[in-house]
Tab-separated table of C-alpha atoms in Angstrom:
chain	number	residue	atom	x	y	z
A	1	MET	CA	19.492	8.557	-3.967
A	2	ALA	CA	19.027	6.559	-0.747
A	3	ALA	CA	21.025	9.078	1.275
A	4	ILE	CA	19.024	11.973	-0.152
A	5	VAL	CA	15.648	10.491	0.660
A	6	GLU	CA	16.426	9.194	4.145
A	7	ALA	CA	15.849	12.550	5.815
A	8	GLU	CA	12.595	13.007	3.931
A	9	VAL	CA	11.427	9.554	4.985
A	10	ASN	CA	12.136	10.272	8.643
A	11	GLU	CA	10.343	13.598	8.488
A	12	GLN	CA	7.245	12.395	6.664
A	13	ALA	CA	6.942	8.982	8.294
A	14	ALA	CA	6.655	10.730	11.652
A	15	ASN	CA	3.546	12.515	10.423
A	16	SER	CA	1.001	10.279	8.672
A	17	SER	CA	-1.057	13.331	7.738
A	18	ALA	CA	1.786	14.838	5.703
A	19	LYS	CA	0.348	16.444	2.603
A	20	VAL	CA	1.204	15.204	-0.841
A	21	LYS	CA	3.462	17.570	-2.720
A	22	THR	CA	1.984	18.210	-6.161
A	23	GLU	CA	3.502	20.029	-9.089
A	24	GLN	CA	2.303	22.210	-11.923
A	25	VAL	CA	2.111	20.054	-15.028
A	26	ASP	CA	2.669	21.096	-18.641
A	27	LEU	CA	1.400	18.125	-20.611
A	28	GLU	CA	2.366	19.650	-23.939
A	29	GLN	CA	5.952	19.852	-22.738
A	30	MET	CA	5.805	16.316	-21.359
A	31	GLY	CA	4.480	15.058	-24.677
A	32	GLN	CA	7.230	16.756	-26.629
A	33	ALA	CA	9.895	15.336	-24.313
A	34	ALA	CA	8.377	11.864	-24.564
A	35	ARG	CA	8.422	12.003	-28.350
A	36	VAL	CA	12.101	12.991	-28.404
A	37	ALA	CA	12.928	10.245	-25.879
A	38	SER	CA	11.016	7.668	-27.924
A	39	ARG	CA	13.294	8.274	-30.895
A	40	THR	CA	16.336	7.545	-28.742
A	41	LEU	CA	14.720	4.469	-27.185
A	42	ALA	CA	13.876	3.044	-30.598
A	43	THR	CA	17.595	2.862	-31.414
A	44	LEU	CA	18.807	1.295	-28.158
A	45	THR	CA	20.251	-2.191	-28.278
A	46	THR	CA	18.795	-4.950	-26.142
A	47	VAL	CA	21.928	-4.801	-23.983
A	48	ARG	CA	21.407	-1.094	-23.240
A	49	LYS	CA	17.743	-1.591	-22.427
A	50	ASN	CA	18.541	-4.483	-20.113
A	51	GLU	CA	21.175	-2.344	-18.349
A	52	ALA	CA	18.457	0.204	-17.611
A	53	LEU	CA	16.132	-2.500	-16.286
A	54	MET	CA	18.811	-3.968	-14.044
A	55	ALA	CA	19.559	-0.490	-12.668
A	56	ILE	CA	15.858	-0.042	-11.866
A	57	ALA	CA	15.740	-3.414	-10.097
A	58	ASP	CA	18.793	-2.524	-8.015
A	59	GLY	CA	17.295	0.894	-7.231
A	60	LEU	CA	14.059	-0.649	-5.990
A	61	GLU	CA	15.949	-2.814	-3.519
A	62	GLU	CA	18.269	-0.021	-2.396
A	63	ASN	CA	15.355	2.353	-1.791
A	64	ALA	CA	12.822	-0.129	-0.443
A	65	ASP	CA	12.567	1.621	2.937
A	66	PHE	CA	11.785	4.944	1.276
A	67	ILE	CA	9.197	3.427	-1.056
A	68	ILE	CA	7.473	1.582	1.801
A	69	ALA	CA	7.468	4.707	3.984
A	70	GLN	CA	5.829	6.753	1.235
A	71	ASN	CA	3.324	3.979	0.647
A	72	ALA	CA	2.517	3.887	4.374
A	73	LEU	CA	1.440	7.528	4.131
A	74	ASP	CA	-0.867	6.677	1.243
A	75	ILE	CA	-2.285	3.730	3.182
A	76	ALA	CA	-2.889	5.907	6.249
A	77	ASP	CA	-4.755	8.454	4.139
A	78	GLY	CA	-6.769	5.712	2.473
A	79	ARG	CA	-7.739	4.176	5.779
A	80	ALA	CA	-8.788	7.603	7.075
A	81	LYS	CA	-10.974	8.020	3.976
A	82	GLY	CA	-12.704	4.705	4.686
A	83	LEU	CA	-11.277	2.688	1.789
A	84	SER	CA	-12.172	-1.000	1.949
A	85	ASP	CA	-9.678	-3.616	3.108
A	86	ALA	CA	-9.681	-5.085	-0.412
A	87	LEU	CA	-8.732	-1.745	-1.955
A	88	LEU	CA	-6.119	-1.051	0.714
A	89	ASP	CA	-4.558	-4.400	-0.121
A	90	ARG	CA	-4.308	-3.293	-3.754
A	91	LEU	CA	-2.520	-0.134	-2.617
A	92	LEU	CA	-0.137	-1.801	-0.184
A	93	LEU	CA	3.599	-2.169	-0.804
A	94	THR	CA	5.495	-4.403	1.608
A	95	GLU	CA	9.119	-5.462	1.693
A	96	SER	CA	8.244	-8.709	-0.091
A	97	ARG	CA	6.179	-6.888	-2.728
A	98	VAL	CA	8.965	-4.408	-3.473
A	99	SER	CA	11.396	-7.307	-3.694
A	100	GLY	CA	8.955	-8.990	-6.056
A	101	LEU	CA	8.903	-5.877	-8.246
A	102	ALA	CA	12.692	-5.949	-8.438
A	103	ASN	CA	12.686	-9.639	-9.343
A	104	ASP	CA	9.965	-9.115	-11.950
A	105	THR	CA	12.003	-6.309	-13.488
A	106	ARG	CA	15.053	-8.569	-13.751
A	107	SER	CA	12.901	-11.286	-15.317
A	108	VAL	CA	11.924	-8.904	-18.124
A	109	CYS	CA	15.628	-8.677	-18.973
A	110	GLY	CA	15.583	-12.371	-19.768
A	111	LEU	CA	12.634	-12.107	-22.149
A	112	PRO	CA	13.297	-11.948	-25.898
A	113	ASP	CA	13.359	-8.411	-27.265
A	114	PRO	CA	10.715	-8.268	-30.006
A	115	VAL	CA	11.971	-5.001	-31.541
A	116	GLY	CA	13.661	-5.633	-34.880
A	117	GLU	CA	12.183	-9.114	-35.283
A	118	ASP	CA	10.960	-9.916	-38.794
A	119	LEU	CA	7.397	-11.234	-38.609
A	120	SER	CA	7.550	-12.458	-42.188
A	121	SER	CA	9.900	-12.158	-45.110
A	122	ARG	CA	9.723	-13.213	-48.723
A	123	VAL	CA	11.314	-12.550	-52.106
A	124	LEU	CA	8.878	-11.486	-54.803
A	125	PRO	CA	9.103	-12.808	-58.385
A	126	ASN	CA	10.748	-9.526	-59.428
A	127	GLY	CA	13.549	-10.022	-56.885
A	128	LEU	CA	12.344	-7.508	-54.274
A	129	ARG	CA	12.693	-8.724	-50.692
A	130	VAL	CA	9.839	-7.513	-48.449
A	131	SER	CA	9.426	-8.112	-44.745
A	132	ARG	CA	7.369	-6.904	-41.797
A	133	ARG	CA	9.595	-5.789	-38.924
A	134	ARG	CA	8.514	-5.149	-35.331
A	135	THR	CA	8.981	-1.572	-34.128
A	136	PRO	CA	7.984	0.326	-30.959
A	137	ILE	CA	4.577	2.005	-30.992
A	138	GLY	CA	6.186	5.278	-29.871
A	139	VAL	CA	4.622	7.114	-26.919
A	140	LEU	CA	2.017	5.548	-24.647
A	141	GLY	CA	-0.275	7.269	-22.170
A	142	VAL	CA	-1.311	4.922	-19.365
A	143	ILE	CA	-4.015	5.885	-16.854
A	144	TYR	CA	-4.481	3.557	-13.920
A	145	GLU	CA	-6.030	3.311	-10.470
A	146	ALA	CA	-4.656	1.812	-7.229
A	147	ARG	CA	-1.918	-0.863	-7.392
A	148	PRO	CA	1.363	1.095	-7.488
A	149	ASN	CA	3.140	-2.014	-8.774
A	150	VAL	CA	1.559	-1.138	-12.127
A	151	THR	CA	3.992	1.792	-12.328
A	152	ILE	CA	6.945	-0.604	-12.455
A	153	ASP	CA	5.209	-3.156	-14.693
A	154	ILE	CA	4.402	-0.545	-17.319
A	155	ALA	CA	7.752	1.249	-17.162
A	156	THR	CA	9.759	-1.961	-17.567
A	157	LEU	CA	7.730	-3.252	-20.487
A	158	CYS	CA	7.818	0.115	-22.229
A	159	LEU	CA	11.580	0.412	-21.815
A	160	LYS	CA	12.165	-3.123	-23.092
A	161	THR	CA	10.094	-2.391	-26.202
A	162	GLY	CA	11.596	1.051	-26.821
A	163	ASN	CA	8.418	2.993	-26.012
A	164	ALA	CA	8.276	6.213	-24.014
A	165	VAL	CA	5.389	6.460	-21.549
A	166	ILE	CA	3.448	9.130	-19.680
A	167	LEU	CA	1.904	7.663	-16.514
A	168	ARG	CA	-1.088	8.905	-14.566
A	169	GLY	CA	-1.851	6.852	-11.462
A	170	GLY	CA	-4.624	7.230	-8.925
A	171	SER	CA	-4.581	10.021	-6.349
A	172	GLU	CA	-4.731	7.445	-3.559
A	173	THR	CA	-1.188	6.268	-4.408
A	174	LEU	CA	0.405	9.540	-5.493
A	175	ARG	CA	3.267	9.400	-2.967
A	176	SER	CA	4.000	5.753	-3.745
A	177	ASN	CA	4.044	6.306	-7.489
A	178	ILE	CA	6.239	9.398	-7.272
A	179	ALA	CA	8.714	7.459	-5.124
A	180	LEU	CA	8.816	4.638	-7.677
A	181	VAL	CA	9.281	7.029	-10.605
A	182	ASP	CA	12.069	8.836	-8.746
A	183	VAL	CA	13.850	5.492	-8.429
A	184	ILE	CA	13.328	4.866	-12.153
A	185	HIS	CA	14.725	8.307	-13.055
A	186	ALA	CA	17.808	7.789	-10.889
A	187	ALA	CA	18.411	4.446	-12.612
A	188	LEU	CA	17.971	5.884	-16.106
A	189	ASP	CA	20.365	8.716	-15.278
A	190	LYS	CA	22.897	6.173	-14.102
A	191	VAL	CA	22.945	4.328	-17.434
A	192	GLY	CA	22.528	7.352	-19.700
A	193	VAL	CA	18.949	6.772	-20.867
A	194	PRO	CA	16.672	9.859	-21.128
A	195	LYS	CA	14.518	10.335	-18.031
A	196	ALA	CA	11.701	11.521	-20.297
A	197	ALA	CA	11.338	7.888	-21.359
A	198	VAL	CA	9.215	7.439	-18.223
A	199	GLN	CA	7.250	10.462	-17.025
A	200	TYR	CA	4.619	10.740	-14.323
A	201	ILE	CA	1.847	13.314	-13.986
A	202	ARG	CA	2.604	14.488	-10.447
A	203	ASN	CA	-0.690	16.235	-9.879
A	204	PRO	CA	-4.020	14.501	-9.073
A	205	ASP	CA	-6.134	17.116	-10.906
A	206	ARG	CA	-8.654	15.083	-12.920
A	207	ALA	CA	-8.674	17.720	-15.658
A	208	LEU	CA	-5.201	16.531	-16.614
A	209	VAL	CA	-6.666	13.176	-17.656
A	210	GLY	CA	-8.803	14.953	-20.213
A	211	GLN	CA	-5.775	16.816	-21.508
A	212	LEU	CA	-3.778	13.603	-21.834
A	213	LEU	CA	-6.618	11.993	-23.792
A	214	THR	CA	-6.370	14.689	-26.454
A	215	LEU	CA	-2.558	14.920	-26.682
A	216	ASP	CA	-2.689	13.242	-30.082
A	217	GLN	CA	0.240	15.184	-31.542
A	218	HIS	CA	2.607	13.408	-29.167
A	219	VAL	CA	0.878	10.288	-27.757
A	220	ASP	CA	0.218	7.267	-29.982
A	221	MET	CA	-1.915	5.073	-27.719
A	222	ILE	CA	-3.929	5.359	-24.491
A	223	ILE	CA	-4.201	2.383	-22.140
A	224	PRO	CA	-6.609	2.758	-19.191
A	225	ARG	CA	-6.439	0.360	-16.239
A	226	GLY	CA	-9.275	0.840	-13.804
A	227	GLY	CA	-13.023	0.699	-13.435
A	228	ALA	CA	-15.753	0.860	-16.039
A	229	SER	CA	-16.187	4.623	-15.634
A	230	LEU	CA	-12.522	5.261	-16.504
A	231	HIS	CA	-12.738	3.094	-19.607
A	232	LYS	CA	-15.969	4.795	-20.661
A	233	ARG	CA	-14.420	8.235	-20.277
A	234	CYS	CA	-11.350	7.269	-22.279
A	235	LYS	CA	-13.383	5.796	-25.136
A	236	GLU	CA	-15.671	8.814	-25.284
A	237	GLN	CA	-13.127	11.613	-24.890
A	238	ALA	CA	-9.865	10.371	-26.412
A	239	THR	CA	-8.662	11.611	-29.785
A	240	ILE	CA	-6.016	8.864	-29.591
A	241	PRO	CA	-6.544	5.087	-30.106
A	242	VAL	CA	-7.559	3.461	-26.796
A	243	ILE	CA	-6.882	-0.100	-25.663
A	244	THR	CA	-9.592	-1.033	-23.157
A	245	GLY	CA	-9.470	-3.967	-20.812
A	246	GLY	CA	-9.305	-5.210	-17.259
A	247	VAL	CA	-13.050	-4.795	-16.802
A	248	GLY	CA	-15.420	-7.732	-17.080
A	249	VAL	CA	-17.355	-10.396	-15.208
A	250	CYS	CA	-15.445	-13.682	-14.825
A	251	HIS	CA	-17.347	-17.002	-14.846
A	252	LEU	CA	-16.756	-20.687	-14.198
A	253	PHE	CA	-19.285	-23.273	-15.410
A	254	VAL	CA	-19.390	-26.558	-13.461
A	255	ASP	CA	-20.848	-29.082	-15.874
A	256	GLU	CA	-22.432	-32.431	-15.036
A	257	SER	CA	-19.188	-34.372	-15.584
A	258	ALA	CA	-16.868	-32.164	-13.529
A	259	ASP	CA	-14.463	-33.583	-10.954
A	260	LEU	CA	-16.210	-31.900	-8.038
A	261	ASP	CA	-13.271	-32.141	-5.634
A	262	SER	CA	-11.050	-30.394	-8.163
A	263	ALA	CA	-13.830	-27.895	-8.914
A	264	LEU	CA	-13.883	-26.846	-5.248
A	265	ASP	CA	-10.152	-26.139	-5.326
A	266	ILE	CA	-10.357	-24.184	-8.569
A	267	ILE	CA	-13.332	-22.087	-7.486
A	268	GLU	CA	-11.757	-21.299	-4.123
A	269	ASN	CA	-8.523	-20.213	-5.790
A	270	ALA	CA	-10.266	-18.137	-8.441
A	271	LYS	CA	-12.377	-16.304	-5.862
A	272	VAL	CA	-10.202	-16.113	-2.752
A	273	GLN	CA	-6.544	-16.041	-3.781
A	274	ARG	CA	-6.754	-12.325	-4.571
A	275	PRO	CA	-10.375	-11.158	-4.762
A	276	SER	CA	-9.636	-7.520	-5.604
A	277	VAL	CA	-8.147	-8.069	-9.073
A	278	CYS	CA	-9.777	-8.156	-12.497
A	279	ASN	CA	-9.322	-11.897	-13.131
A	280	ALA	CA	-10.897	-12.956	-9.821
A	281	LEU	CA	-14.023	-15.083	-10.145
A	282	ASP	CA	-17.390	-13.280	-10.039
A	283	THR	CA	-19.978	-15.965	-10.860
A	284	ILE	CA	-20.277	-19.738	-10.832
A	285	LEU	CA	-22.815	-21.493	-13.044
A	286	VAL	CA	-23.621	-25.015	-11.830
A	287	HIS	CA	-25.310	-27.734	-13.884
A	288	ARG	CA	-28.624	-28.741	-12.389
A	289	GLN	CA	-27.632	-32.436	-12.292
A	290	VAL	CA	-24.862	-31.777	-9.743
A	291	ALA	CA	-26.163	-28.629	-8.036
A	292	VAL	CA	-27.873	-30.265	-5.028
A	293	GLY	CA	-24.754	-32.142	-4.005
A	294	PHE	CA	-22.173	-29.572	-5.040
A	295	LEU	CA	-23.499	-26.186	-3.918
A	296	PRO	CA	-23.551	-26.902	-0.134
A	297	ARG	CA	-19.962	-28.210	-0.396
A	298	ALA	CA	-18.886	-25.115	-2.302
A	299	ALA	CA	-20.619	-22.865	0.226
A	300	GLN	CA	-18.894	-24.624	3.117
A	301	ARG	CA	-15.475	-24.274	1.472
A	302	LEU	CA	-15.964	-20.605	0.621
A	303	ALA	CA	-17.400	-19.782	4.041
A	304	GLN	CA	-13.969	-20.514	5.505
A	305	SER	CA	-12.717	-17.409	3.687
A	306	GLY	CA	-15.741	-15.263	4.456
A	307	VAL	CA	-17.213	-15.294	0.958
A	308	GLU	CA	-20.793	-14.032	0.682
A	309	LEU	CA	-22.946	-15.823	-1.895
A	310	ARG	CA	-25.475	-13.953	-4.035
A	311	ALA	CA	-27.730	-16.750	-5.256
A	312	ALA	CA	-30.371	-16.891	-7.989
A	313	SER	CA	-33.665	-18.539	-7.022
A	314	ASP	CA	-32.849	-22.221	-7.631
A	315	ALA	CA	-29.409	-21.929	-6.052
A	316	LEU	CA	-30.881	-19.990	-3.131
A	317	SER	CA	-33.438	-22.752	-2.489
A	318	ILE	CA	-30.744	-25.437	-2.434
A	319	LEU	CA	-28.468	-23.467	-0.116
A	320	GLN	CA	-31.246	-22.495	2.278
A	321	LYS	CA	-32.162	-26.164	2.795
A	322	SER	CA	-28.709	-26.776	4.247
A	323	SER	CA	-27.722	-24.935	7.419
A	324	GLU	CA	-24.436	-26.746	7.944
A	325	HIS	CA	-22.353	-24.961	5.304
A	326	GLY	CA	-22.072	-21.795	7.422
A	327	ALA	CA	-21.944	-19.404	4.463
A	328	THR	CA	-23.719	-16.073	4.219
A	329	VAL	CA	-26.276	-16.540	1.445
A	330	VAL	CA	-28.585	-13.807	0.149
A	331	ALA	CA	-30.919	-13.594	-2.829
A	332	ALA	CA	-29.249	-12.125	-5.896
A	333	GLY	CA	-30.594	-8.687	-6.701
A	334	GLU	CA	-31.156	-7.018	-10.020
A	335	GLY	CA	-27.839	-6.471	-11.741
A	336	ASP	CA	-25.846	-8.731	-9.410
A	337	PHE	CA	-24.836	-11.061	-12.236
A	338	GLU	CA	-23.478	-8.109	-14.210
A	339	GLU	CA	-21.298	-7.044	-11.268
A	340	GLU	CA	-17.519	-7.294	-11.185
A	341	TRP	CA	-17.273	-7.784	-7.429
A	342	MET	CA	-13.543	-7.327	-6.696
A	343	ALA	CA	-14.438	-8.426	-3.159
A	344	LEU	CA	-15.335	-11.605	-1.257
A	345	ILE	CA	-18.720	-11.899	-2.966
A	346	LEU	CA	-19.700	-14.561	-5.492
A	347	GLY	CA	-22.736	-14.905	-7.733
A	348	VAL	CA	-24.249	-18.415	-7.867
A	349	LYS	CA	-26.698	-19.674	-10.465
A	350	VAL	CA	-28.065	-23.111	-11.413
A	351	VAL	CA	-28.322	-23.731	-15.170
A	352	ASP	CA	-29.964	-26.530	-17.143
A	353	GLY	CA	-26.900	-27.198	-19.259
A	354	MET	CA	-24.310	-25.927	-21.674
A	355	ASP	CA	-26.744	-23.888	-23.761
A	356	GLU	CA	-27.903	-21.833	-20.779
A	357	ALA	CA	-24.369	-21.408	-19.438
A	358	ILE	CA	-23.066	-20.144	-22.775
A	359	SER	CA	-26.071	-17.862	-23.214
A	360	HIS	CA	-25.535	-16.350	-19.751
A	361	ILE	CA	-21.829	-15.710	-20.373
A	362	HIS	CA	-22.423	-14.257	-23.835
A	363	GLY	CA	-24.478	-11.495	-22.333
A	364	ILE	CA	-21.868	-10.238	-19.868
A	365	GLY	CA	-18.569	-12.108	-20.156
A	366	ASP	CA	-15.580	-11.104	-22.265
A	367	HIS	CA	-12.702	-11.241	-19.779
A	368	SER	CA	-11.911	-14.645	-18.204
A	369	ASP	CA	-14.387	-17.514	-18.473
A	370	GLY	CA	-13.940	-21.232	-17.944
A	371	ILE	CA	-15.516	-24.669	-17.836
A	372	LEU	CA	-14.861	-27.387	-15.262
A	373	THR	CA	-15.522	-30.704	-16.989
A	374	GLN	CA	-14.302	-34.222	-17.680
A	375	ASN	CA	-16.114	-34.282	-21.017
A	376	TRP	CA	-13.732	-33.201	-23.766
A	377	ALA	CA	-16.558	-32.590	-26.230
A	378	ASN	CA	-18.075	-30.114	-23.764
A	379	ALA	CA	-14.714	-28.453	-23.273
A	380	THR	CA	-14.163	-28.149	-27.019
A	381	ARG	CA	-17.599	-26.627	-27.560
A	382	PHE	CA	-17.161	-24.173	-24.683
A	383	VAL	CA	-13.772	-22.982	-25.972
A	384	SER	CA	-15.184	-22.639	-29.486
A	385	GLU	CA	-18.305	-20.670	-28.532
A	386	ILE	CA	-17.099	-18.456	-25.680
A	387	ASP	CA	-15.503	-15.372	-27.246
A	388	SER	CA	-13.633	-13.983	-24.226
A	389	ALA	CA	-10.098	-12.636	-23.972
A	390	ALA	CA	-9.094	-15.858	-22.176
A	391	VAL	CA	-11.016	-19.137	-21.981
A	392	PHE	CA	-10.097	-21.813	-19.448
A	393	VAL	CA	-10.651	-25.552	-19.137
A	394	ASN	CA	-10.259	-26.979	-15.638
A	395	ALA	CA	-8.157	-24.048	-14.462
A	396	SER	CA	-8.560	-20.930	-12.340
A	397	THR	CA	-9.391	-17.608	-14.012
A	398	ARG	CA	-6.531	-16.132	-11.965
A	399	PHE	CA	-4.134	-17.383	-14.653
A	400	ASN	CA	-5.217	-14.623	-17.059
A	401	ASP	CA	-2.080	-12.644	-16.312
A	402	GLY	CA	1.012	-11.721	-18.286
A	403	GLY	CA	3.397	-13.286	-15.794
A	404	GLN	CA	1.388	-16.505	-15.563
A	405	PHE	CA	1.179	-16.768	-19.357
A	406	GLY	CA	4.952	-16.420	-19.647
A	407	LEU	CA	4.922	-12.850	-20.960
A	408	GLY	CA	6.723	-11.321	-17.991
A	409	ALA	CA	4.915	-8.284	-16.608
A	410	GLU	CA	1.854	-6.871	-18.348
A	411	VAL	CA	0.589	-3.415	-19.192
A	412	ALA	CA	-3.063	-4.450	-19.148
A	413	VAL	CA	-5.463	-7.271	-19.942
A	414	SER	CA	-7.220	-6.186	-23.113
A	415	THR	CA	-10.824	-7.299	-23.607
A	416	GLN	CA	-11.168	-5.801	-27.068
A	417	LYS	CA	-10.157	-7.387	-30.340
A	418	LEU	CA	-7.910	-4.694	-31.859
A	419	HIS	CA	-4.972	-4.274	-31.630
A	420	ALA	CA	-4.275	-6.686	-28.787
A	421	ARG	CA	-6.306	-9.146	-26.716
A	422	GLY	CA	-5.682	-10.666	-23.314
A	423	PRO	CA	-2.524	-9.907	-21.313
A	424	MET	CA	-0.483	-7.240	-23.085
A	425	GLY	CA	3.190	-8.073	-22.818
A	426	LEU	CA	6.172	-7.128	-24.955
A	427	GLU	CA	4.883	-8.119	-28.383
A	428	GLU	CA	1.602	-6.287	-27.797
A	429	LEU	CA	3.553	-3.051	-27.260
A	430	THR	CA	4.973	-3.166	-30.753
A	431	THR	CA	3.642	-2.463	-34.215
A	432	TYR	CA	5.429	-3.211	-37.472
A	433	LYS	CA	6.708	-1.517	-40.572
A	434	TRP	CA	7.285	-2.888	-44.040
A	435	VAL	CA	10.895	-3.074	-45.163
A	436	CYS	CA	11.524	-3.402	-48.902
A	437	VAL	CA	15.021	-4.148	-50.217
A	438	GLY	CA	15.788	-3.994	-53.919
A	439	ASP	CA	18.711	-3.835	-56.290
A	440	GLY	CA	17.979	-0.844	-58.483
A	441	HIS	CA	14.332	-1.883	-58.876
A	442	ILE	CA	11.895	0.524	-60.535
A	443	ARG	CA	8.189	0.079	-61.053
A	444	GLU	CA	6.979	-0.155	-64.620
């Protein structure tokens, strides 16, 4: 494939305004092909699936220049459209990021294959043996925005679990995603796995999203990854079960016993390490007993990374009394504490204690929320009462991630309670069937 694409790279890279080539899409046909492919995938051995993954990893490395060149065209278009630096960073593929995708793909090979695993097994008094066995879900439809690495994450997890997938990425990364899917198809061809196992909607027409949401004869589950409006549309319009997630305000509560030096490190990491992702910190709640001493220190630390603070009244008063921290501090406006910033902005609020902190989070938090404390009773209560997808004690919210939790790549971070919650890795892409083995048994 590398030889084929080289000429195209040279031609298009010379012209950053090259138009995206789109195709007519027949979703009914794609759905039918995905269903047929899913039946083949469900029967593949772990060895065969890992061969496909290794071929994809090799293909990513061999075609890195092509992928990066296509991505550069997307980045140029995005910059011309005035996309923010944070969003452009989400779109960007570099040599190290492509290499990381290849390494992540190989790491999925080393993960246990859940398909065929018996969740439970027992022999009934009448001698029947019954078990629950993990099986692929079937065909997934995944709709996502920005971050072309998601294309590889989803494809690898679906292949490992024997699921076919129809992908629909954002228009701002159409070239990048098509390049990645072309690499996947070449790899699948090489090892004799149906290309229809991973299909991409190569047309940015938004009407196609609506069609995918109602393709219930062929698609078993919809997974949206994007903003609140995308999730709302999927929930309202889909005739297929929808797994929602990746949207939510992330909090850290600094209680009166917290190690404040450690708290500074954790808050900085949670906010600054990658501010444009869903598990980045949005709000800190600081106990009144430590607020006067802690908030100016936090502001000074965060100012080094250009973080703007949106402060509620008590926090604003404390921060305005100190001019040495150097941070940009403005009064929090209406709705600011319900905002998922995905930028170098942080909400700051002083609370009277655990009750107020928990009450604040209950109203708007269900994604990644944590407590910074040296009081184990406080930690235990916080973990018990905060009903979020992931709850942290003395750790950054940035750990709410499939790779960081040891799941390999992830399809999404679910914030609902059925059928999966938190990072969705391999096990979350399976269902189960009952297997009943008898010896001439009949029911009386």
